Amino acid sequence: MLYRKMPKNGDKLSILGFGCMRLPMIDGKIDEDRAIGQVRSAINAGVNYVDTAWPYHGGASEPFVGRALADGYREKVKLATKLPAWMIEKREDMDHYLSAQLTRLKTDHIDYYLVHALDGELWDSVAAKGVREFLDAAKADGRIKNAGFSFHGWLPDFKRIVDAYDWDFCQIQYNYLDQQFQAGTEGLQYAAGKGLGVIIMEPLRGGSLAQPAPPAVAAIWDEAATRRPPVEWALRWVWNHPEVTVVLSGMNDEEQVAQNLAIADTATAGALSLAELEMIDRAGAMYKELMQIGCTGCGYCMPCPAGVQIPKCLDAYNKLHMFGDVEGSKFHYVISVSGVIGASAPGFASQCVACGECKEKCPQHLPIPETLEKVAAEMEDDRVEERKAMALKLFKVRAHEGLANA
């Protein structure tokens, strides 16, 4: 495992951090045995930064992390969580949430505490309610060690927030598709130039950049003198930036953990050649041409009042256009959103009533209702019920095989 120093305090942090927003699930809940095994195996391999937040997994992530870091694992890591800024109505709420988080996480302090999901408007709101004074007090009495913020707005507001408080670090979305999106490269360099450590979220764009590449992108990767899987190109691109301190990966599979750890053993800053960087830029341009909407699958848009499974709908729509497998994409769409498997009720795009609630909550500021209308038009035809029946039959066959092999 490689490590980089946090500029203001000298902490040596693993370049790979474990993000606890996309943990493995079973029966609608965190698969605790698998998830604890994954977190602890990563820590045993050198990961020393674990990130969670109040709303992750519907509020279940923080208590899970508290249990995962038992048995001496808490002392091996720097723990990060976040103040749910959108839920703050008055100064006292900040102390209330921090106190609850310390209890949920079974710890007496948070190493890296972030004001969560800021944009310009939300920052103005919590600043007016005393968040700077709260952070000062929490640092002074030891409840938190380092103060930061995560960001989902636009570059001018990012710079304004960086300059508004003596932050220790910040967290931004950054990958080779998002060089000019939100804070982007300019924001990364601005924050680092002010002495802030920079934590990266969404390095794989919600996992999209780790999937087998569409043919047009795969053809670009095939040009490389050194062959690497898509996930390795994406992670190495982020780590190539010396301004980056930690890259968070939302790992939820043992193979993902092993693969990410292997890449983190050798991914040094400045290691990619100019030819490789040019190739990655071309791959990014091709992805942008193929993708219909920049959804990362974060789930902030959920729950939908009309029951639409928004991230699943948008993911299926993107895959339809990236890979061109019309029938396969429609079948997997039905599996994902029909309620036959893994959900208690159907969540088709056609259920959208264009209330706009998802659009207000989306940190990417995506045109979700308008896109759901397109999803319904392209993905829902007169064979939906037939595909549902096929999916149910397949599910029953696999369940029977699983019982037979148990």
Tab-separated table of C-alpha atoms in Angstrom:
chain	number	residue	atom	x	y	z
A	1	MET	CA	0.000	0.000	0.000
A	2	LEU	CA	1.239	3.454	-0.882
A	3	TYR	CA	0.628	6.416	1.442
A	4	ARG	CA	0.427	10.181	1.015
A	5	LYS	CA	0.661	12.886	3.665
A	6	MET	CA	-2.244	15.076	4.662
A	7	PRO	CA	-0.711	18.544	4.164
A	8	LYS	CA	-1.763	20.305	7.368
A	9	ASN	CA	-1.266	17.562	9.957
A	10	GLY	CA	1.238	15.154	8.397
A	11	ASP	CA	-1.027	12.092	8.712
A	12	LYS	CA	0.161	9.311	6.408
A	13	LEU	CA	-3.036	8.097	4.747
A	14	SER	CA	-3.404	5.111	2.452
A	15	ILE	CA	-4.010	6.263	-1.110
A	16	LEU	CA	-6.978	3.869	-1.167
A	17	GLY	CA	-9.800	4.573	1.273
A	18	PHE	CA	-12.765	2.308	1.985
A	19	GLY	CA	-16.045	4.058	1.168
A	20	CYS	CA	-19.054	2.609	3.003
A	21	MET	CA	-21.875	3.894	0.793
A	22	ARG	CA	-22.192	0.818	-1.443
A	23	LEU	CA	-21.742	-2.153	0.889
A	24	PRO	CA	-22.891	-5.654	-0.155
A	25	MET	CA	-26.585	-6.255	0.434
A	26	ILE	CA	-28.793	-9.242	1.188
A	27	ASP	CA	-32.583	-9.165	1.562
A	28	GLY	CA	-32.538	-5.360	1.442
A	29	LYS	CA	-30.023	-4.992	4.279
A	30	ILE	CA	-26.255	-4.792	4.591
A	31	ASP	CA	-24.749	-8.278	4.291
A	32	GLU	CA	-22.877	-7.761	7.523
A	33	ASP	CA	-20.659	-10.849	7.525
A	34	ARG	CA	-19.383	-10.174	4.006
A	35	ALA	CA	-19.077	-6.430	4.540
A	36	ILE	CA	-17.110	-6.768	7.777
A	37	GLY	CA	-14.825	-9.269	6.079
A	38	GLN	CA	-14.219	-6.868	3.204
A	39	VAL	CA	-13.523	-3.868	5.436
A	40	ARG	CA	-11.179	-5.777	7.709
A	41	SER	CA	-9.309	-7.462	4.861
A	42	ALA	CA	-8.678	-4.027	3.341
A	43	ILE	CA	-7.414	-2.701	6.691
A	44	ASN	CA	-5.198	-5.756	7.124
A	45	ALA	CA	-3.701	-4.961	3.700
A	46	GLY	CA	-2.852	-1.376	4.696
A	47	VAL	CA	-5.998	0.728	4.146
A	48	ASN	CA	-6.205	3.212	7.019
A	49	TYR	CA	-9.000	5.578	5.945
A	50	VAL	CA	-12.652	4.521	6.312
A	51	ASP	CA	-15.458	6.834	5.174
A	52	THR	CA	-19.151	6.757	5.989
A	53	ALA	CA	-22.017	9.236	6.497
A	54	TRP	CA	-25.296	9.695	8.357
A	55	PRO	CA	-27.625	8.809	5.411
A	56	TYR	CA	-25.667	5.952	3.786
A	57	HIS	CA	-27.686	2.746	3.514
A	58	GLY	CA	-30.690	4.533	4.975
A	59	GLY	CA	-28.802	5.316	8.168
A	60	ALA	CA	-27.401	1.794	8.629
A	61	SER	CA	-23.844	2.487	7.460
A	62	GLU	CA	-22.548	4.315	10.542
A	63	PRO	CA	-23.745	1.674	13.043
A	64	PHE	CA	-22.310	-1.002	10.749
A	65	VAL	CA	-18.927	0.762	10.649
A	66	GLY	CA	-18.959	0.963	14.439
A	67	ARG	CA	-19.299	-2.822	14.584
A	68	ALA	CA	-16.817	-3.444	11.761
A	69	LEU	CA	-14.140	-1.439	13.587
A	70	ALA	CA	-14.471	-3.422	16.817
A	71	ASP	CA	-11.812	-5.914	17.938
A	72	GLY	CA	-9.005	-3.365	17.672
A	73	TYR	CA	-9.704	-2.168	14.124
A	74	ARG	CA	-10.747	1.331	15.215
A	75	GLU	CA	-7.200	2.026	16.374
A	76	LYS	CA	-5.817	1.052	12.953
A	77	VAL	CA	-7.708	3.644	10.900
A	78	LYS	CA	-8.617	7.269	10.498
A	79	LEU	CA	-12.406	7.409	10.602
A	80	ALA	CA	-14.400	9.875	8.499
A	81	THR	CA	-18.077	10.730	8.651
A	82	LYS	CA	-20.232	13.716	7.793
A	83	LEU	CA	-22.615	16.268	9.275
A	84	PRO	CA	-25.925	16.059	7.329
A	85	ALA	CA	-25.963	19.758	6.469
A	86	TRP	CA	-29.396	19.731	4.790
A	87	MET	CA	-30.981	18.543	8.066
A	88	ILE	CA	-29.614	21.414	10.160
A	89	GLU	CA	-32.204	23.907	11.338
A	90	LYS	CA	-30.298	25.500	14.235
A	91	ARG	CA	-26.859	25.514	15.824
A	92	GLU	CA	-27.829	22.936	18.463
A	93	ASP	CA	-28.642	20.383	15.746
A	94	MET	CA	-24.959	20.185	14.840
A	95	ASP	CA	-23.986	19.001	18.316
A	96	HIS	CA	-26.980	16.654	18.344
A	97	TYR	CA	-25.927	14.865	15.146
A	98	LEU	CA	-22.261	14.681	16.111
A	99	SER	CA	-23.157	13.207	19.500
A	100	ALA	CA	-25.396	10.627	17.852
A	101	GLN	CA	-22.674	9.761	15.345
A	102	LEU	CA	-20.094	9.198	18.075
A	103	THR	CA	-22.538	6.760	19.680
A	104	ARG	CA	-23.405	5.022	16.399
A	105	LEU	CA	-19.732	4.661	15.517
A	106	LYS	CA	-18.756	3.515	19.033
A	107	THR	CA	-15.930	6.033	19.296
A	108	ASP	CA	-15.023	9.125	21.300
A	109	HIS	CA	-13.784	11.129	18.315
A	110	ILE	CA	-14.026	11.455	14.545
A	111	ASP	CA	-10.656	11.835	12.824
A	112	TYR	CA	-11.979	13.488	9.664
A	113	TYR	CA	-15.363	15.219	9.954
A	114	LEU	CA	-17.002	16.727	6.890
A	115	VAL	CA	-19.896	19.102	6.362
A	116	HIS	CA	-21.774	16.950	3.889
A	117	ALA	CA	-22.777	17.617	0.262
A	118	LEU	CA	-22.278	21.369	0.147
A	119	ASP	CA	-23.138	23.673	-2.694
A	120	GLY	CA	-23.218	27.450	-2.473
A	121	GLU	CA	-26.755	27.735	-1.113
A	122	LEU	CA	-26.355	25.010	1.512
A	123	TRP	CA	-23.047	26.476	2.663
A	124	ASP	CA	-24.652	29.893	3.129
A	125	SER	CA	-27.399	28.255	5.192
A	126	VAL	CA	-25.163	26.320	7.615
A	127	ALA	CA	-22.649	29.170	7.831
A	128	ALA	CA	-25.418	31.490	8.973
A	129	LYS	CA	-26.393	28.938	11.627
A	130	GLY	CA	-22.891	28.805	13.100
A	131	VAL	CA	-21.147	25.830	11.493
A	132	ARG	CA	-17.741	27.506	11.700
A	133	GLU	CA	-18.138	28.051	15.432
A	134	PHE	CA	-19.378	24.463	15.805
A	135	LEU	CA	-16.323	23.061	14.042
A	136	ASP	CA	-13.991	25.200	16.136
A	137	ALA	CA	-15.631	23.996	19.340
A	138	ALA	CA	-15.657	20.332	18.289
A	139	LYS	CA	-11.972	20.487	17.401
A	140	ALA	CA	-11.126	22.263	20.647
A	141	ASP	CA	-12.814	19.652	22.861
A	142	GLY	CA	-11.513	16.693	20.838
A	143	ARG	CA	-14.767	15.373	19.393
A	144	ILE	CA	-13.292	15.856	15.926
A	145	LYS	CA	-9.658	16.096	14.875
A	146	ASN	CA	-9.889	17.562	11.369
A	147	ALA	CA	-12.630	19.606	9.698
A	148	GLY	CA	-13.541	19.367	6.038
A	149	PHE	CA	-16.430	19.419	3.590
A	150	SER	CA	-17.713	17.379	0.691
A	151	PHE	CA	-18.912	19.224	-2.371
A	152	HIS	CA	-21.521	18.792	-5.113
A	153	GLY	CA	-21.897	22.291	-6.537
A	154	TRP	CA	-20.139	24.474	-9.063
A	155	LEU	CA	-16.556	25.729	-9.187
A	156	PRO	CA	-17.111	29.391	-8.125
A	157	ASP	CA	-18.926	28.244	-4.979
A	158	PHE	CA	-16.242	25.645	-4.311
A	159	LYS	CA	-13.534	28.287	-4.266
A	160	ARG	CA	-15.688	30.525	-2.083
A	161	ILE	CA	-16.189	27.724	0.462
A	162	VAL	CA	-12.487	26.824	0.465
A	163	ASP	CA	-11.720	30.441	1.380
A	164	ALA	CA	-14.489	30.739	3.994
A	165	TYR	CA	-12.908	28.670	6.786
A	166	ASP	CA	-9.592	27.196	7.866
A	167	TRP	CA	-10.379	23.741	6.482
A	168	ASP	CA	-8.027	20.793	6.875
A	169	PHE	CA	-9.346	18.911	3.851
A	170	CYS	CA	-12.153	18.605	1.329
A	171	GLN	CA	-13.821	15.849	-0.683
A	172	ILE	CA	-14.746	16.186	-4.355
A	173	GLN	CA	-16.051	14.056	-7.183
A	174	TYR	CA	-13.241	13.501	-9.681
A	175	ASN	CA	-12.517	11.073	-12.497
A	176	TYR	CA	-11.442	11.338	-16.112
A	177	LEU	CA	-15.014	12.106	-17.200
A	178	ASP	CA	-15.421	14.915	-14.653
A	179	GLN	CA	-12.377	17.069	-15.266
A	180	GLN	CA	-14.572	20.151	-15.815
A	181	PHE	CA	-17.557	19.044	-13.701
A	182	GLN	CA	-18.315	20.434	-10.222
A	183	ALA	CA	-14.948	21.330	-8.631
A	184	GLY	CA	-13.026	19.570	-11.415
A	185	THR	CA	-9.298	19.845	-12.059
A	186	GLU	CA	-9.253	23.566	-11.343
A	187	GLY	CA	-10.911	23.018	-7.975
A	188	LEU	CA	-8.540	20.177	-7.119
A	189	GLN	CA	-5.556	22.393	-7.791
A	190	TYR	CA	-7.124	25.367	-6.005
A	191	ALA	CA	-7.777	23.404	-2.806
A	192	ALA	CA	-4.341	21.796	-2.840
A	193	GLY	CA	-2.759	25.201	-3.416
A	194	LYS	CA	-4.450	26.400	-0.219
A	195	GLY	CA	-2.917	23.520	1.730
A	196	LEU	CA	-6.005	21.303	1.917
A	197	GLY	CA	-5.814	17.541	1.654
A	198	VAL	CA	-8.135	16.325	-1.105
A	199	ILE	CA	-10.220	13.159	-0.797
A	200	ILE	CA	-11.685	11.852	-4.058
A	201	MET	CA	-15.139	10.286	-4.363
A	202	GLU	CA	-16.664	8.683	-7.466
A	203	PRO	CA	-13.306	7.822	-9.099
A	204	LEU	CA	-15.154	5.166	-11.120
A	205	ARG	CA	-18.313	7.196	-11.811
A	206	GLY	CA	-20.498	4.941	-9.692
A	207	GLY	CA	-18.760	1.842	-11.033
A	208	SER	CA	-19.360	2.661	-14.704
A	209	LEU	CA	-15.647	3.054	-15.413
A	210	ALA	CA	-14.901	-0.338	-13.850
A	211	GLN	CA	-17.313	-2.267	-16.064
A	212	PRO	CA	-16.183	-4.069	-19.231
A	213	ALA	CA	-15.700	-1.265	-21.725
A	214	PRO	CA	-18.094	-0.675	-24.625
A	215	PRO	CA	-16.548	-1.812	-27.927
A	216	ALA	CA	-15.636	1.726	-29.019
A	217	VAL	CA	-13.801	2.339	-25.735
A	218	ALA	CA	-12.252	-1.119	-25.652
A	219	ALA	CA	-10.690	-0.382	-29.035
A	220	ILE	CA	-8.932	2.621	-27.485
A	221	TRP	CA	-7.639	0.597	-24.505
A	222	ASP	CA	-6.309	-1.995	-26.969
A	223	GLU	CA	-3.872	0.619	-28.313
A	224	ALA	CA	-1.947	0.729	-25.027
A	225	ALA	CA	1.537	-0.735	-24.872
A	226	THR	CA	0.757	-1.842	-21.303
A	227	ARG	CA	-2.591	-3.633	-21.123
A	228	ARG	CA	-4.735	-2.800	-18.097
A	229	PRO	CA	-8.406	-3.408	-17.214
A	230	PRO	CA	-10.703	-0.352	-17.315
A	231	VAL	CA	-10.803	-0.038	-13.509
A	232	GLU	CA	-7.020	0.236	-13.381
A	233	TRP	CA	-6.879	2.993	-16.020
A	234	ALA	CA	-9.521	4.950	-14.087
A	235	LEU	CA	-7.870	4.649	-10.671
A	236	ARG	CA	-4.351	5.237	-11.951
A	237	TRP	CA	-5.557	8.397	-13.710
A	238	VAL	CA	-6.801	9.855	-10.413
A	239	TRP	CA	-3.717	8.780	-8.470
A	240	ASN	CA	-1.530	10.289	-11.185
A	241	HIS	CA	-2.429	13.693	-9.694
A	242	PRO	CA	-0.049	14.609	-6.852
A	243	GLU	CA	-2.710	16.919	-5.366
A	244	VAL	CA	-4.864	13.877	-4.493
A	245	THR	CA	-4.438	12.473	-0.985
A	246	VAL	CA	-6.935	9.583	-0.785
A	247	VAL	CA	-9.200	7.934	-3.352
A	248	LEU	CA	-12.398	6.415	-1.946
A	249	SER	CA	-13.659	3.226	-3.537
A	250	GLY	CA	-17.116	1.890	-2.701
A	251	MET	CA	-16.036	-1.748	-2.758
A	252	ASN	CA	-18.742	-4.367	-2.175
A	253	ASP	CA	-17.192	-7.560	-3.549
A	254	GLU	CA	-14.144	-9.503	-2.432
A	255	GLU	CA	-12.690	-9.454	-5.942
A	256	GLN	CA	-13.084	-5.666	-6.074
A	257	VAL	CA	-11.216	-5.304	-2.787
A	258	ALA	CA	-8.353	-7.484	-4.000
A	259	GLN	CA	-8.149	-5.694	-7.354
A	260	ASN	CA	-8.213	-2.209	-5.831
A	261	LEU	CA	-5.555	-3.166	-3.292
A	262	ALA	CA	-3.289	-4.527	-6.008
A	263	ILE	CA	-3.541	-1.306	-8.028
A	264	ALA	CA	-2.929	0.821	-4.922
A	265	ASP	CA	0.379	-0.975	-4.346
A	266	THR	CA	2.017	0.656	-7.372
A	267	ALA	CA	-0.054	3.714	-8.432
A	268	THR	CA	2.352	6.613	-7.952
A	269	ALA	CA	1.760	10.236	-8.916
A	270	GLY	CA	3.069	11.295	-12.307
A	271	ALA	CA	3.595	7.700	-13.487
A	272	LEU	CA	1.371	7.805	-16.581
A	273	SER	CA	3.032	8.807	-19.844
A	274	LEU	CA	1.772	11.623	-22.069
A	275	ALA	CA	0.647	9.007	-24.589
A	276	GLU	CA	-1.348	7.179	-21.896
A	277	LEU	CA	-2.944	10.399	-20.678
A	278	GLU	CA	-3.952	11.296	-24.242
A	279	MET	CA	-5.456	7.821	-24.674
A	280	ILE	CA	-7.460	8.168	-21.453
A	281	ASP	CA	-8.791	11.545	-22.629
A	282	ARG	CA	-9.972	9.911	-25.861
A	283	ALA	CA	-11.637	7.100	-23.908
A	284	GLY	CA	-13.383	9.693	-21.755
A	285	ALA	CA	-14.628	11.561	-24.815
A	286	MET	CA	-16.028	8.315	-26.239
A	287	TYR	CA	-17.798	7.475	-22.981
A	288	LYS	CA	-19.396	10.928	-22.960
A	289	GLU	CA	-20.561	10.421	-26.513
A	290	LEU	CA	-22.187	7.086	-25.633
A	291	MET	CA	-23.627	7.820	-22.179
A	292	GLN	CA	-27.050	9.426	-22.051
A	293	ILE	CA	-26.937	10.752	-18.486
A	294	GLY	CA	-24.120	11.145	-15.951
A	295	CYS	CA	-25.728	9.221	-13.094
A	296	THR	CA	-23.265	7.780	-10.542
A	297	GLY	CA	-25.875	5.649	-8.753
A	298	CYS	CA	-25.371	7.485	-5.453
A	299	GLY	CA	-29.064	7.141	-4.524
A	300	TYR	CA	-29.520	10.658	-3.146
A	301	CYS	CA	-32.618	10.924	-5.368
A	302	MET	CA	-34.287	8.096	-3.476
A	303	PRO	CA	-36.846	7.262	-2.294
A	304	CYS	CA	-39.050	8.381	-5.156
A	305	PRO	CA	-42.604	9.382	-4.113
A	306	ALA	CA	-43.930	7.458	-7.132
A	307	GLY	CA	-41.795	4.412	-6.401
A	308	VAL	CA	-39.495	4.720	-9.422
A	309	GLN	CA	-36.187	2.873	-9.038
A	310	ILE	CA	-34.359	5.892	-10.446
A	311	PRO	CA	-30.684	4.795	-10.359
A	312	LYS	CA	-31.550	1.385	-11.813
A	313	CYS	CA	-33.609	2.957	-14.600
A	314	LEU	CA	-30.829	5.353	-15.545
A	315	ASP	CA	-28.150	2.657	-15.357
A	316	ALA	CA	-30.093	0.387	-17.710
A	317	TYR	CA	-30.645	3.279	-20.115
A	318	ASN	CA	-26.949	4.130	-20.191
A	319	LYS	CA	-25.995	0.496	-20.789
A	320	LEU	CA	-28.463	0.239	-23.648
A	321	HIS	CA	-26.734	3.101	-25.437
A	322	MET	CA	-23.175	2.164	-24.495
A	323	PHE	CA	-23.310	-1.499	-25.473
A	324	GLY	CA	-26.109	-1.627	-28.060
A	325	ASP	CA	-27.593	-4.885	-26.708
A	326	VAL	CA	-31.244	-3.901	-27.042
A	327	GLU	CA	-32.949	-7.111	-25.943
A	328	GLY	CA	-30.401	-7.844	-23.198
A	329	SER	CA	-30.701	-4.305	-21.831
A	330	LYS	CA	-34.500	-4.455	-21.796
A	331	PHE	CA	-34.474	-7.823	-20.040
A	332	HIS	CA	-32.072	-6.641	-17.330
A	333	TYR	CA	-34.115	-3.453	-16.973
A	334	VAL	CA	-37.191	-5.511	-16.175
A	335	ILE	CA	-35.224	-7.688	-13.743
A	336	SER	CA	-33.974	-4.576	-11.956
A	337	VAL	CA	-37.160	-2.543	-11.650
A	338	SER	CA	-40.182	-4.854	-11.984
A	339	GLY	CA	-40.320	-5.961	-8.355
A	340	VAL	CA	-39.844	-9.586	-9.358
A	341	ILE	CA	-36.334	-9.781	-7.874
A	342	GLY	CA	-34.742	-7.687	-5.132
A	343	ALA	CA	-37.576	-5.173	-4.604
A	344	SER	CA	-40.979	-5.241	-2.970
A	345	ALA	CA	-42.799	-3.228	-5.631
A	346	PRO	CA	-42.299	-2.243	-9.281
A	347	GLY	CA	-40.291	0.890	-10.000
A	348	PHE	CA	-40.629	1.496	-13.735
A	349	ALA	CA	-39.628	4.783	-15.329
A	350	SER	CA	-43.185	5.154	-16.620
A	351	GLN	CA	-44.373	5.577	-13.006
A	352	CYS	CA	-42.685	8.991	-12.884
A	353	VAL	CA	-45.128	11.859	-12.310
A	354	ALA	CA	-42.524	14.587	-12.929
A	355	CYS	CA	-42.851	15.985	-9.398
A	356	GLY	CA	-39.228	17.175	-9.582
A	357	GLU	CA	-38.258	16.028	-6.075
A	358	CYS	CA	-35.412	13.875	-7.452
A	359	LYS	CA	-34.077	16.777	-9.497
A	360	GLU	CA	-33.835	18.947	-6.377
A	361	LYS	CA	-31.971	16.241	-4.436
A	362	CYS	CA	-29.573	15.133	-7.187
A	363	PRO	CA	-25.977	16.248	-6.411
A	364	GLN	CA	-25.181	15.969	-10.133
A	365	HIS	CA	-28.035	18.373	-11.039
A	366	LEU	CA	-29.260	15.918	-13.671
A	367	PRO	CA	-32.499	16.260	-15.698
A	368	ILE	CA	-33.968	13.119	-14.154
A	369	PRO	CA	-37.709	13.445	-14.951
A	370	GLU	CA	-36.986	14.322	-18.567
A	371	THR	CA	-34.633	11.356	-18.886
A	372	LEU	CA	-37.076	8.959	-17.230
A	373	GLU	CA	-39.579	9.863	-19.931
A	374	LYS	CA	-37.009	8.759	-22.526
A	375	VAL	CA	-36.253	5.593	-20.545
A	376	ALA	CA	-39.907	4.633	-20.525
A	377	ALA	CA	-40.241	5.285	-24.260
A	378	GLU	CA	-37.202	3.187	-25.172
A	379	MET	CA	-37.198	0.437	-22.541
A	380	GLU	CA	-40.858	-0.361	-21.946
A	381	ASP	CA	-42.565	-2.037	-24.887
A	382	ASP	CA	-45.339	-4.625	-25.266
A	383	ARG	CA	-43.006	-7.426	-24.081
A	384	VAL	CA	-42.561	-6.153	-20.512
A	385	GLU	CA	-44.883	-8.776	-18.989
A	386	GLU	CA	-43.198	-11.529	-20.998
A	387	ARG	CA	-39.800	-10.454	-19.681
A	388	LYS	CA	-41.145	-10.314	-16.120
A	389	ALA	CA	-42.330	-13.913	-16.439
A	390	MET	CA	-38.928	-14.954	-17.813
A	391	ALA	CA	-37.158	-13.186	-14.957
A	392	LEU	CA	-39.353	-14.841	-12.329
A	393	LYS	CA	-38.785	-18.262	-13.872
A	394	LEU	CA	-35.022	-17.698	-13.941
A	395	PHE	CA	-35.053	-16.537	-10.329
A	396	LYS	CA	-36.981	-19.632	-9.187
A	397	VAL	CA	-34.644	-21.973	-11.068
A	398	ARG	CA	-31.551	-20.394	-9.512
A	399	ALA	CA	-33.107	-20.392	-6.058
A	400	HIS	CA	-33.927	-24.109	-6.420
A	401	GLU	CA	-30.365	-24.843	-7.582
A	402	GLY	CA	-28.992	-22.929	-4.606
A	403	LEU	CA	-31.099	-24.954	-2.162
A	404	ALA	CA	-30.099	-28.189	-3.878
A	405	ASN	CA	-26.411	-27.316	-3.520
A	406	ALA	CA	-26.631	-26.046	0.045
